[in-house]
XYZ file of N, CA, C and O in Angstrom:
872
model
N 19.056 18.502 -9.575
C 19.730 17.542 -9.653
C 19.736 16.535 -8.545
O 19.786 15.380 -8.817
N 19.737 16.886 -7.170
C 19.423 15.968 -6.213
C 18.162 15.106 -6.450
O 18.141 13.921 -5.996
N 17.134 15.618 -7.094
C 15.918 15.016 -7.018
C 15.964 13.831 -8.132
O 15.648 12.683 -7.793
N 16.682 13.873 -9.355
C 16.904 13.106 -10.316
C 17.945 12.323 -9.759
O 17.773 10.742 -9.920
N 19.076 12.424 -8.665
C 19.764 11.359 -8.402
C 19.045 10.579 -7.165
O 19.113 9.083 -7.228
N 18.065 11.087 -6.502
C 17.186 10.155 -5.308
C 16.385 9.384 -6.608
O 16.105 8.213 -5.967
N 15.812 9.765 -7.581
C 15.074 8.907 -8.265
C 15.732 7.748 -8.911
O 15.485 6.326 -8.747
N 16.937 8.123 -9.394
C 17.801 6.907 -9.960
C 18.356 5.775 -8.955
O 18.175 4.727 -9.109
N 18.652 6.358 -7.686
C 19.237 5.579 -6.682
C 18.044 4.787 -6.168
O 18.266 3.299 -5.882
N 17.048 5.301 -5.821
C 15.619 4.492 -5.588
C 15.343 3.223 -6.628
O 15.136 2.035 -5.871
N 15.510 3.610 -7.785
C 15.166 2.432 -8.913
C 16.370 1.294 -8.774
O 16.129 0.323 -8.771
N 17.355 1.859 -8.516
C 18.738 0.982 -8.415
C 18.550 -0.023 -7.023
O 18.826 -0.985 -7.055
N 18.056 0.715 -6.086
C 17.990 -0.069 -4.575
C 16.919 -0.949 -5.072
O 17.062 -2.239 -4.387
N 15.920 -0.466 -5.509
C 14.548 -1.520 -5.825
C 15.207 -2.969 -6.674
O 15.006 -3.999 -6.242
N 16.166 -2.570 -7.889
C 16.718 -3.749 -8.502
C 17.641 -4.716 -7.652
O 17.646 -5.863 -7.802
N 18.301 -3.823 -6.612
C 19.151 -4.797 -5.604
C 18.341 -5.536 -4.718
O 18.948 -6.707 -4.337
N 17.035 -4.763 -4.599
C 16.133 -5.984 -3.594
C 15.650 -7.206 -4.384
O 15.645 -8.392 -3.979
N 15.118 -6.879 -5.837
C 14.648 -7.912 -6.685
C 15.363 -8.834 -6.976
O 15.176 -9.941 -7.401
N 16.486 -8.213 -7.141
C 17.624 -9.365 -7.428
C 18.323 -10.206 -6.561
O 19.090 -11.060 -6.746
N 17.991 -10.153 -5.391
C 18.348 -10.943 -4.538
C 19.622 -10.226 -3.638
O 20.257 -11.004 -2.730
N 20.399 -9.073 -4.028
C 21.530 -8.634 -3.376
C 20.976 -8.385 -2.094
O 22.033 -8.361 -1.287
N 19.869 -7.495 -1.692
C 19.480 -7.448 -0.569
C 18.457 -8.140 -0.149
O 17.517 -8.230 -0.930
N 18.619 -9.172 0.873
C 17.491 -9.958 1.480
C 16.550 -9.069 2.306
O 16.735 -8.223 3.049
N 15.376 -10.101 2.600
C 14.495 -9.463 3.525
C 15.261 -9.208 4.880
O 15.709 -10.264 5.488
N 15.042 -8.163 5.505
C 15.640 -7.937 6.837
C 17.157 -7.453 6.821
O 17.718 -7.148 8.039
N 17.492 -7.162 5.823
C 19.123 -6.649 5.619
C 19.027 -5.322 5.895
O 18.074 -4.689 5.489
N 19.866 -4.869 6.469
C 20.146 -3.387 6.910
C 20.804 -2.593 5.707
O 21.723 -3.241 5.145
N 20.125 -1.668 5.371
C 21.102 -0.773 4.300
C 22.062 0.213 4.764
O 21.734 1.196 5.756
N 23.305 -0.104 4.803
C 24.433 0.951 5.236
C 24.575 2.017 4.242
O 24.990 2.180 3.311
N 24.191 3.273 4.848
C 24.383 4.589 4.244
C 25.365 4.993 3.683
O 25.692 5.386 2.571
N 26.570 4.754 4.446
C 27.908 4.881 4.388
C 28.505 4.076 3.092
O 28.848 4.505 2.001
N 28.283 2.902 2.998
C 28.664 2.174 2.084
C 28.067 2.441 0.886
O 28.627 2.253 -0.386
N 26.547 2.574 0.651
C 25.806 2.721 -0.475
C 26.189 4.140 -1.083
O 26.349 4.237 -2.290
N 26.526 4.969 -0.219
C 26.867 6.377 -0.772
C 28.145 6.327 -1.516
O 28.318 6.993 -2.556
N 29.027 5.573 -1.064
C 30.335 5.194 -2.026
C 29.881 4.543 -2.979
O 30.659 4.649 -4.141
N 29.071 3.514 -2.996
C 28.923 2.767 -4.036
C 28.045 3.335 -5.363
O 28.641 3.333 -6.525
N 27.254 4.521 -5.015
C 26.489 5.215 -5.782
C 27.409 6.305 -6.389
O 26.852 7.117 -7.144
N 28.403 6.808 -5.686
C 29.038 8.008 -5.697
C 28.192 9.187 -5.247
O 28.356 10.162 -6.237
N 27.481 9.296 -4.578
C 26.635 10.289 -4.219
C 26.736 10.803 -2.414
O 27.393 9.981 -1.822
N 26.320 11.884 -2.234
C 26.247 12.220 -0.949
C 25.266 11.517 -0.139
O 24.360 10.821 -0.837
N 25.267 11.779 1.050
C 24.149 11.041 2.145
C 22.484 11.532 1.636
O 21.800 10.859 1.720
N 22.578 12.849 1.312
C 21.147 13.350 1.155
C 20.372 12.716 0.257
O 19.134 12.456 0.341
N 20.762 12.584 -1.190
C 19.951 12.098 -2.239
C 19.613 10.436 -1.944
O 18.554 9.992 -2.013
N 20.677 9.672 -1.155
C 20.480 8.525 -0.681
C 19.464 8.390 0.097
O 18.365 7.594 0.138
N 19.401 9.317 1.342
C 18.364 9.275 2.111
C 16.872 9.516 1.667
O 16.087 8.896 2.108
N 16.687 10.298 0.665
C 15.586 10.565 -0.137
C 15.249 9.167 -0.681
O 14.019 9.160 -0.945
N 16.113 8.673 -1.446
C 15.875 7.356 -2.108
C 15.245 6.368 -1.161
O 14.388 5.817 -1.532
N 15.859 6.175 0.011
C 15.413 5.331 1.022
C 13.994 5.603 1.575
O 13.138 4.881 1.756
N 13.799 7.089 1.602
C 12.594 7.508 2.150
C 11.437 7.001 1.074
O 10.259 6.269 1.392
N 11.791 6.904 -0.164
C 10.832 6.754 -1.200
C 10.476 4.816 -1.010
O 9.196 4.500 -1.339
N 11.568 4.532 -0.887
C 11.287 2.781 -0.897
C 10.568 2.537 0.516
O 9.622 1.690 0.356
N 10.710 3.285 1.311
C 10.213 3.367 2.549
C 8.459 3.549 2.604
O 7.415 2.860 3.059
N 8.158 4.638 1.576
C 6.856 4.785 1.453
C 6.365 3.746 0.424
O 4.934 3.501 0.539
N 6.781 2.904 -0.295
C 6.452 1.793 -1.099
C 6.181 0.749 0.010
O 5.846 -0.500 -0.495
N 6.876 0.673 1.209
C 6.802 -0.611 2.190
C 7.770 -1.441 1.778
O 7.899 -2.560 2.384
N 8.995 -1.098 0.965
C 10.035 -2.109 0.584
C 11.083 -1.906 1.478
O 12.048 -2.786 1.525
N 11.053 -0.745 2.415
C 11.895 -0.604 3.239
C 11.385 -0.193 4.677
O 10.436 0.472 4.627
N 11.753 -0.599 5.797
C 11.223 -0.175 6.990
C 12.305 0.960 7.806
O 13.385 0.264 7.794
N 12.082 1.877 8.310
C 12.850 2.739 8.860
C 12.598 2.614 10.377
O 11.582 2.863 10.893
N 13.606 2.083 10.935
C 13.677 1.754 12.649
C 14.356 3.067 13.172
O 15.511 2.905 13.136
N 13.783 3.878 14.016
C 14.629 4.912 14.804
C 15.687 4.192 15.724
O 15.747 3.445 16.079
N 16.976 5.048 15.604
C 18.298 4.770 15.879
C 18.705 3.619 15.709
O 19.879 2.922 16.189
N 18.245 2.705 14.694
C 18.742 1.504 14.080
C 19.119 1.576 12.388
O 20.144 0.980 12.363
N 18.204 2.074 11.564
C 18.449 2.581 10.500
C 17.474 1.847 9.589
O 16.153 1.804 10.041
N 17.383 1.771 7.946
C 16.616 1.362 7.420
C 17.006 -0.269 7.106
O 17.974 -0.709 6.863
N 15.858 -1.031 6.973
C 15.932 -2.391 6.697
C 14.970 -2.740 5.752
O 13.739 -2.344 5.653
N 15.322 -3.658 4.727
C 14.633 -4.226 3.825
C 13.431 -5.180 4.232
O 13.464 -5.850 5.311
N 12.227 -4.767 3.640
C 11.219 -5.512 4.057
C 10.309 -6.018 2.757
O 9.716 -5.251 1.981
N 10.135 -7.246 2.603
C 9.511 -7.836 1.602
C 8.201 -8.226 2.030
O 7.969 -9.147 3.017
N 7.213 -7.459 1.489
C 5.734 -7.938 1.834
C 5.510 -9.426 1.660
O 5.882 -9.715 0.672
N 4.742 -10.178 2.398
C 4.260 -11.472 2.134
C 3.159 -11.319 1.045
O 2.711 -10.323 0.737
N 2.928 -12.668 0.630
C 2.126 -12.884 -0.353
C 0.676 -12.186 -0.090
O -0.108 -11.898 -0.975
N 0.269 -12.717 1.013
C -1.103 -12.098 1.391
C -1.289 -10.705 1.593
O -2.363 -10.114 0.789
N -0.413 -9.988 2.267
C -0.305 -8.396 2.229
C -0.283 -7.997 0.773
O -1.170 -7.108 0.377
N 0.555 -8.522 -0.022
C 0.538 -7.966 -1.517
C -0.461 -8.172 -2.347
O -0.902 -7.098 -2.947
N -1.226 -9.418 -2.259
C -2.439 -9.619 -2.880
C -3.578 -8.410 -2.293
O -4.531 -8.037 -3.324
N -3.719 -8.503 -1.076
C -4.731 -7.365 -0.642
C -4.282 -6.309 -0.966
O -5.385 -5.356 -1.310
N -3.127 -5.664 -1.047
C -2.967 -4.256 -1.423
C -3.214 -4.005 -3.087
O -3.857 -2.929 -3.465
N -2.741 -4.951 -3.836
C -3.278 -5.038 -5.184
C -4.885 -5.121 -5.556
O -5.327 -4.404 -6.236
N -5.563 -5.966 -4.589
C -6.900 -6.097 -4.517
C -7.364 -4.638 -4.289
O -8.487 -4.151 -5.213
N -6.940 -3.834 -3.045
C -7.479 -2.508 -3.056
C -7.328 -1.562 -4.319
O -8.030 -0.795 -4.573
N -6.114 -1.829 -4.741
C -5.455 -0.762 -5.976
C -6.635 -1.106 -7.038
O -7.034 -0.081 -7.801
N -6.803 -2.250 -7.348
C -7.498 -2.602 -8.410
C -9.173 -1.924 -8.203
O -9.807 -1.465 -9.214
N -9.600 -1.891 -7.040
C -10.765 -1.521 -6.969
C -11.025 0.435 -6.856
O -11.910 0.920 -7.291
N -9.801 1.016 -6.289
C -9.614 2.215 -6.604
C -9.506 3.038 -7.760
O -9.998 3.652 -8.323
N -8.646 1.986 -8.638
C -8.471 2.339 -10.011
C -10.059 2.139 -10.716
O -10.388 2.895 -11.645
N -11.011 1.243 -10.504
C -11.662 0.809 -11.112
C -12.973 2.087 -10.737
O -13.501 2.750 -11.616
N -13.009 2.498 -9.630
C -13.648 3.943 -9.005
C -13.336 4.948 -9.936
O -14.270 5.985 -10.199
N -12.038 5.289 -10.238
C -11.530 6.201 -10.950
C -12.192 6.184 -12.409
O -12.310 7.083 -12.987
N -11.814 5.023 -12.796
C -12.361 4.838 -14.455
C -13.885 5.235 -14.321
O -14.162 5.791 -15.407
N -14.586 4.640 -13.353
C -15.940 4.733 -13.413
C -16.608 6.317 -13.561
O -17.202 6.862 -14.320
N -15.825 7.077 -12.524
C -16.222 8.429 -12.542
C -15.607 9.332 -13.522
O -16.124 10.364 -14.301
N -14.251 9.041 -14.316
C -13.614 9.510 -15.303
C -14.457 9.452 -16.470
O -14.585 10.268 -17.463
N -15.288 8.053 -16.878
C -16.095 7.968 -17.951
C -17.057 8.996 -18.157
O -17.571 9.407 -19.328
N -17.523 9.499 -16.914
C -18.559 10.509 -16.934
C -18.101 12.003 -16.790
O -18.828 12.771 -17.222
N -16.780 12.027 -16.587
C -16.379 13.447 -16.178
C -14.786 13.871 -16.960
O -14.584 14.894 -17.091
N -14.433 12.684 -17.802
C -13.314 13.219 -18.407
C -13.370 14.348 -19.471
O -14.204 14.323 -20.399
N -12.224 15.059 -19.606
C -12.330 16.170 -20.682
C -11.671 15.636 -21.884
O -10.676 14.870 -21.839
N -12.203 16.456 -22.878
C -11.402 15.739 -24.205
C -10.135 16.107 -24.187
O -9.138 15.356 -24.921
N -9.129 17.204 -23.561
C -7.908 17.285 -23.522
C -7.108 16.185 -22.683
O -6.116 15.830 -22.991
N -7.952 15.617 -21.817
C -7.303 14.502 -21.044
C -7.408 13.107 -22.044
O -6.527 12.350 -21.838
N -8.279 13.050 -22.608
C -8.622 11.862 -23.406
C -7.440 11.977 -24.544
O -6.535 10.834 -24.542
N -7.093 13.188 -24.934
C -5.998 13.058 -26.006
C -4.513 12.849 -25.307
O -3.803 12.447 -25.756
N -4.401 13.352 -24.218
C -3.246 13.344 -23.210
C -3.182 11.497 -22.909
O -2.061 11.318 -23.131
N -4.310 11.084 -22.950
C -3.923 9.475 -22.668
C -3.669 8.659 -24.000
O -2.909 7.800 -24.092
N -4.347 9.088 -25.172
C -3.941 8.705 -26.217
C -2.304 8.853 -26.688
O -1.681 8.124 -26.970
N -1.898 10.060 -26.218
C -0.359 10.390 -26.450
C 0.582 9.590 -25.593
O 1.388 9.129 -25.931
N -0.020 9.484 -24.327
C 0.673 8.566 -23.464
C 0.864 7.174 -23.799
O 1.728 6.451 -23.923
N -0.393 6.592 -24.584
C -0.460 5.275 -25.104
C 0.690 5.260 -26.436
O 1.128 4.230 -26.538
N 0.664 6.240 -27.162
C 1.714 6.376 -28.277
C 2.875 5.914 -27.909
O 3.811 5.366 -28.407
N 3.282 6.833 -26.702
C 4.706 6.486 -26.303
C 4.940 5.170 -25.497
O 5.970 4.779 -25.814
N 3.942 4.545 -25.006
C 3.904 3.263 -24.429
C 4.125 2.326 -25.463
O 4.988 1.271 -25.310
N 3.426 2.535 -26.826
C 3.785 1.661 -27.829
C 5.096 1.578 -28.401
O 5.682 0.572 -28.779
N 5.829 2.817 -28.413
C 7.198 2.886 -28.701
C 8.005 2.271 -27.823
O 8.860 1.362 -28.212
N 7.570 2.303 -26.622
C 8.427 1.698 -25.442
C 8.479 0.015 -25.631
O 9.466 -0.791 -25.400
N 7.259 -0.486 -25.966
C 7.029 -1.794 -26.096
C 7.873 -2.132 -27.562
O 8.243 -3.319 -27.365
N 7.845 -1.499 -28.474
C 8.395 -2.012 -29.647
C 10.101 -1.984 -29.425
O 10.743 -2.569 -30.150
N 10.488 -1.240 -28.509
C 11.804 -1.018 -28.269
C 12.346 -1.851 -26.821
O 13.494 -2.070 -26.650
N 10.943 -2.542 -26.360
C 11.547 -3.294 -25.463
C 11.956 -2.603 -24.058
O 12.912 -3.215 -23.408
N 11.562 -1.385 -23.914
C 12.165 -0.661 -22.821
C 11.304 -0.618 -21.646
O 10.205 0.275 -21.807
N 11.318 -1.361 -20.778
C 10.380 -1.309 -19.720
C 10.669 -0.201 -18.849
O 9.189 0.285 -18.317
N 11.544 0.489 -18.651
C 11.363 1.970 -17.778
C 10.577 2.856 -18.409
O 10.013 3.760 -17.762
N 11.021 2.926 -19.680
C 10.374 4.053 -20.532
C 8.673 3.723 -20.590
O 8.085 4.707 -20.296
N 8.343 2.200 -20.589
C 6.999 2.297 -20.486
C 6.335 2.497 -19.302
O 5.060 2.973 -18.945
N 7.157 2.038 -18.092
C 6.509 2.353 -16.699
C 6.431 3.717 -16.788
O 5.420 4.303 -15.898
N 7.004 4.542 -17.109
C 7.159 5.998 -16.961
C 6.123 6.584 -17.436
O 5.231 7.294 -16.933
N 5.605 6.350 -18.814
C 4.587 6.641 -19.371
C 3.267 6.000 -18.983
O 2.311 6.698 -18.838
N 3.372 4.935 -18.471
C 2.188 4.090 -17.702
C 1.928 4.853 -16.512
O 0.572 5.185 -16.199
N 2.768 5.157 -15.866
C 2.455 6.168 -14.464
C 1.801 7.250 -14.841
O 0.563 7.709 -14.202
N 2.310 8.191 -15.931
C 1.467 9.227 -16.173
C 0.029 8.915 -16.824
O -1.033 9.827 -16.460
N -0.107 7.883 -17.517
C -1.528 7.449 -17.837
C -2.300 7.254 -17.023
O -3.594 7.838 -16.840
N -1.982 6.547 -15.871
C -3.001 6.247 -14.593
C -2.968 7.589 -13.732
O -4.127 7.827 -13.415
N -2.080 8.477 -13.692
C -2.228 9.866 -12.948
C -3.429 10.573 -13.797
O -4.233 11.315 -13.089
N -3.408 10.634 -15.013
C -4.508 11.184 -15.641
C -5.689 10.833 -15.444
O -6.864 11.584 -15.296
N -5.927 9.664 -15.503
C -7.179 8.732 -15.063
C -7.297 9.124 -13.564
O -9.009 9.605 -13.401
N -6.654 9.158 -12.635
C -7.117 9.582 -11.208
C -7.741 10.944 -11.094
O -8.634 11.307 -10.780
N -6.885 12.022 -11.870
C -7.332 13.022 -12.049
C -8.489 13.525 -12.668
O -9.414 14.456 -12.008
N -8.730 12.796 -13.652
C -10.319 13.027 -14.339
C -11.121 12.285 -13.751
O -12.337 12.436 -14.170
N -11.126 11.620 -12.470
C -12.288 11.127 -11.822
C -13.098 12.328 -11.215
O -14.206 12.259 -10.879
N -12.108 13.546 -11.165
C -13.121 14.705 -10.517
C -13.176 14.783 -9.069
O -14.063 15.131 -8.345
N -12.404 13.704 -8.539
C -12.576 13.519 -7.065
C -11.243 13.623 -6.187
O -10.555 12.501 -6.462
N -10.853 14.782 -5.755
C -9.739 14.903 -4.989
C -9.321 13.874 -4.178
O -8.127 13.337 -4.117
N -10.198 13.568 -3.309
C -9.907 12.762 -2.229
C -9.551 11.176 -2.822
O -8.323 10.589 -2.399
N -10.509 10.651 -3.720
C -10.198 9.568 -4.498
C -8.578 9.678 -5.269
O -7.936 8.626 -4.929
N -8.389 10.619 -5.733
C -7.326 10.847 -6.552
C -5.932 10.534 -5.577
O -5.088 9.848 -5.840
N -6.190 10.981 -4.390
C -5.128 11.211 -3.429
C -5.025 9.871 -3.049
O -3.678 9.454 -2.802
N -5.913 9.088 -2.818
C -5.716 7.901 -2.072
C -5.347 6.809 -3.283
O -4.473 6.061 -2.769
N -5.655 7.082 -4.665
C -5.191 6.008 -5.429
C -3.422 6.438 -5.702
O -2.788 5.509 -6.000
N -3.521 7.522 -5.586
C -1.832 7.786 -5.830
C -0.746 7.564 -4.878
O 0.109 7.175 -5.001
N -1.579 7.426 -3.528
C -0.708 6.984 -2.611
C -0.485 5.632 -2.451
O 0.736 5.046 -2.247
N -1.468 4.626 -2.873
C -1.372 3.363 -3.066
C -0.579 3.059 -4.310
O 0.251 2.030 -4.264
N -0.627 3.787 -5.357
C 0.135 3.616 -6.612
C 1.507 3.791 -6.389
O 2.409 2.952 -6.788
N 1.788 4.641 -5.346
C 3.330 4.876 -5.039
C 3.702 3.661 -4.246
O 4.608 3.248 -4.348
N 3.025 3.066 -3.081
C 3.380 1.982 -2.513
C 3.623 0.902 -3.417
O 4.384 -0.126 -2.825
N 2.651 0.688 -4.220
C 3.006 -0.585 -5.108
C 3.937 -0.260 -6.298
O 4.260 -1.420 -7.131
N 4.594 0.853 -6.359
C 5.249 1.005 -7.724
C 6.397 -0.152 -8.024
O 6.661 -0.559 -9.321
N 7.262 -0.267 -6.976
C 8.302 -1.368 -7.426
C 7.814 -2.734 -7.819
O 8.448 -3.181 -8.682
N 6.513 -3.093 -7.363
C 5.966 -4.370 -7.719
C 5.199 -4.216 -9.159
O 5.408 -5.240 -9.908
N 4.729 -3.209 -9.407
C 4.023 -2.948 -10.881
C 4.939 -2.913 -11.809
O 4.934 -3.011 -13.013
N 6.162 -2.101 -11.438
C 7.401 -1.845 -12.461
C 7.884 -3.580 -12.861
O 8.190 -3.873 -13.992
N 8.111 -4.291 -11.662
C 8.833 -5.548 -11.822
C 7.664 -6.520 -12.864
O 8.638 -7.315 -13.582
N 6.514 -6.354 -12.621
C 5.548 -7.184 -13.670
C 5.843 -6.898 -15.124
O 5.641 -7.665 -16.124
N 6.401 -5.666 -15.352
C 6.484 -5.396 -16.727
C 7.723 -6.268 -17.368
O 7.841 -6.362 -18.684
N 8.352 -6.891 -16.642
C 9.471 -7.700 -17.233
C 9.205 -9.056 -17.617
O 10.033 -9.606 -18.239
N 7.883 -9.436 -17.274
C 7.319 -10.636 -17.518
C 7.144 -10.898 -19.056
O 6.568 -9.839 -19.585
N 7.496 -12.149 -19.805
C 7.583 -12.123 -21.119
C 6.069 -11.839 -21.701
O 5.074 -12.284 -20.932
N 6.177 -10.922 -22.646
C 4.554 -10.523 -23.030
C 3.505 -9.703 -22.340
O 2.577 -9.045 -22.861
N 4.142 -9.088 -20.984
C 3.236 -8.369 -20.277
C 3.312 -7.085 -20.909
O 2.250 -6.416 -20.641
N 4.339 -6.449 -21.467
C 4.424 -5.082 -21.864
C 3.031 -4.962 -22.873
O 2.439 -4.090 -22.882
N 2.931 -6.013 -23.787
C 2.311 -5.978 -24.845
C 0.439 -6.028 -24.403
O -0.197 -5.338 -24.952
N 0.429 -7.036 -23.596
C -0.641 -7.083 -22.633
C -1.179 -5.965 -22.063
O -2.279 -5.460 -22.310
N -0.482 -5.216 -21.479
C -0.713 -3.985 -20.856
C -1.194 -2.926 -21.958
O -1.905 -2.084 -21.432
N -0.413 -2.730 -22.987
C -0.834 -2.000 -23.971
C -2.103 -2.075 -24.503
O -2.800 -1.112 -24.686
N -2.417 -3.561 -24.783
C -3.711 -3.920 -25.414
C -5.014 -3.424 -24.248
O -5.935 -2.669 -24.577
N -4.640 -3.607 -22.816
C -5.417 -3.269 -21.950
C -5.671 -1.526 -21.885
O -6.789 -1.413 -21.496
N -4.478 -0.779 -22.073
C -4.657 0.663 -22.110
C -5.633 1.028 -23.337
O -6.245 1.857 -23.023
N -5.529 0.452 -24.300
C -6.421 0.689 -25.525
C -7.760 0.623 -25.151
O -8.885 1.238 -25.406
N -8.230 -0.771 -24.350
C -9.766 -1.089 -24.007
C -9.942 0.306 -23.118
O -10.992 0.489 -23.141
N -8.990 0.372 -22.337
C -9.335 1.484 -21.120
C -9.890 2.713 -21.806
O -10.966 3.612 -21.567
N -9.025 3.336 -22.868
C -9.113 4.661 -23.517
C -10.452 4.546 -24.176
O -11.478 5.482 -24.138
N -10.828 3.391 -24.798
C -11.912 3.140 -25.598
C -13.176 3.343 -24.755
O -14.131 4.062 -24.871
N -13.089 2.755 -23.622
C -14.386 2.777 -22.574
C -14.536 4.080 -22.235
O -15.514 4.594 -22.200
N -13.526 4.937 -21.685
C -13.617 6.375 -21.466
C -14.184 7.158 -22.682
O -14.931 7.840 -22.144
N -13.806 7.087 -23.816
C -14.066 7.750 -24.953
C -15.514 7.596 -25.351
O -16.344 8.394 -25.449
N -16.027 6.356 -24.954
C -17.387 5.900 -25.172
C -18.238 6.371 -24.095
O -19.336 6.244 -23.965
N -17.713 7.032 -22.864
C -18.217 7.191 -21.598
C -19.126 6.097 -21.121
O -20.058 6.179 -20.388
N -18.563 4.684 -21.266
C -19.127 3.586 -20.537
C -18.405 3.317 -19.246
O -17.508 2.888 -19.226
N -19.099 3.754 -18.294
C -18.696 3.719 -16.899
C -18.375 2.315 -16.620
O -17.231 2.035 -16.052
N -19.366 1.407 -16.654
C -19.188 -0.143 -16.257
C -17.921 -0.697 -17.011
O -17.023 -1.224 -16.410
N -17.621 -0.583 -18.341
C -16.570 -0.895 -19.078
C -15.218 -0.489 -18.726
O -14.317 -1.201 -18.629
N -15.235 0.921 -18.397
C -14.269 1.634 -17.942
C -13.640 1.103 -16.524
O -12.443 0.908 -16.334
N -14.538 0.610 -15.652
C -14.224 0.383 -14.255
C -13.804 -1.251 -14.648
O -12.609 -1.434 -13.903
N -14.504 -2.060 -15.197
C -14.079 -3.398 -15.444
C -12.615 -3.490 -16.210
O -11.743 -4.363 -15.685
N -12.354 -2.642 -16.962
C -11.040 -2.631 -17.696
C -9.892 -2.300 -16.756
O -9.096 -2.915 -16.866
N -10.262 -1.653 -16.020
C -9.034 -0.801 -15.175
C -8.668 -1.886 -13.941
O -7.620 -2.273 -13.650
N -9.987 -2.308 -13.576
C -9.859 -3.574 -12.606
C -9.017 -4.516 -12.979
O -8.043 -5.238 -12.568
N -9.557 -4.992 -14.208
C -8.576 -6.213 -14.639
C -7.158 -5.978 -15.034
O -6.499 -6.785 -14.728
N -6.932 -4.684 -15.529
C -5.675 -4.037 -15.824
C -4.763 -4.299 -14.544
O -3.550 -4.588 -14.705
N -5.288 -3.975 -13.315
C -4.537 -3.772 -12.323
C -4.377 -5.068 -11.263
O -3.403 -5.260 -10.734
N -5.651 -5.724 -11.232
C -5.519 -6.939 -10.408
C -4.479 -7.928 -10.764
O -4.073 -8.293 -11.936
N -3.882 -8.694 -9.444
C -2.942 -9.376 -9.642
C -3.386 -10.970 -9.471
O -3.803 -10.921 -8.048
N -3.689 -11.613 -10.386
C -4.408 -12.802 -10.364
C -3.962 -13.860 -11.366
O -3.312 -13.451 -12.314
N -4.149 -15.270 -11.213
C -3.537 -16.198 -11.985
C -2.436 -16.086 -12.398
O -1.589 -16.324 -11.448
N -2.048 -16.096 -13.554
C -0.488 -16.160 -14.080
C 0.253 -15.018 -13.492
O 1.361 -14.959 -13.137
N -0.390 -13.677 -13.405
C 0.293 -12.471 -13.139
C 0.844 -12.835 -11.762
O 1.823 -12.451 -11.271
N -0.139 -13.325 -10.728
C 0.344 -13.440 -9.264
C 1.100 -14.399 -9.296
O 2.470 -14.256 -8.492
N 1.312 -15.497 -9.841
C 2.279 -16.482 -9.965
C 3.595 -16.112 -10.361
O 4.564 -16.187 -9.462
N 3.534 -15.329 -11.176
C 4.943 -14.623 -11.740
C 5.566 -13.675 -10.886
O 6.999 -13.711 -10.439
N 4.576 -12.866 -10.112
C 5.093 -11.948 -9.343
C 5.745 -12.834 -8.070
O 6.709 -12.368 -7.695
N 4.957 -13.585 -7.373
C 5.460 -14.206 -6.451
C 6.693 -14.992 -6.556
O 7.888 -15.271 -5.749
N 7.069 -15.637 -7.919
C 8.222 -16.393 -8.271
C 9.312 -15.173 -8.322
O 10.629 -15.809 -7.924
N 9.090 -14.033 -8.818
C 10.289 -13.146 -8.672
C 10.635 -12.685 -7.332
O 11.985 -12.560 -7.239
N 9.559 -12.660 -6.453
C 10.018 -12.238 -5.172
C 10.673 -13.570 -4.428
O 11.408 -13.133 -3.323
N 10.396 -14.878 -4.685
C 10.942 -15.698 -3.842
C 12.349 -15.902 -4.531
O 13.124 -16.117 -3.778
N 12.616 -15.480 -5.962
C 14.043 -15.770 -6.493
C 14.618 -14.691 -5.796
O 15.942 -14.801 -5.269
N 14.012 -13.328 -5.227
C 14.945 -12.402 -4.662
C 15.262 -12.901 -3.106
O 16.263 -12.444 -2.687
N 14.592 -13.553 -2.427
C 14.723 -13.901 -1.167
C 15.469 -15.104 -0.910
O 16.222 -15.349 0.207
N 15.862 -15.772 -2.105
C 16.886 -17.129 -1.996
C 18.228 -16.617 -1.956
O 18.614 -15.861 -2.631
């Protein structure tokens, strides 16, 4: 129960940062937030720890938790590394993925498609996260899986917010289909390219993300 509370509160805190309720440098008051969410301090602290892992909050000893919005250069650098880690996972997975994992990817895509049709970004992201973790695991490289998962967690709030841009869920769904096709064909280069393109924040995706962060900061 505490775990679910922490997950829900972490997502709500992300929303409050992205909608501008909390600005860069604001201190998160645990007492007030506990009352606002109607929970004890334990799940709230767990939620704040998760935001700290993603870099959205900075924990300063004896002072508390402060909102920290990464700048555009830092954010693009993190996404650049994420894209290359995902490409490496895809390249290895194309040579090592099991039939059961491919079926799991197709099932995740089916649920993603339902979320697209329902316009449900939260459900889509949950299945999208499962989709990517299957690929990390299917790389057959435990160290790579660990590093990809770690950065994926740090970028989670920014990956989630991108799904709200008009047409992004449908575009992401089409990219998922291309990724699965490349993996099924054991085409390492195609799988790497498809995953790199899927994750990279560039062009219109980058401008949309920056616009959302600027709106939150104003």
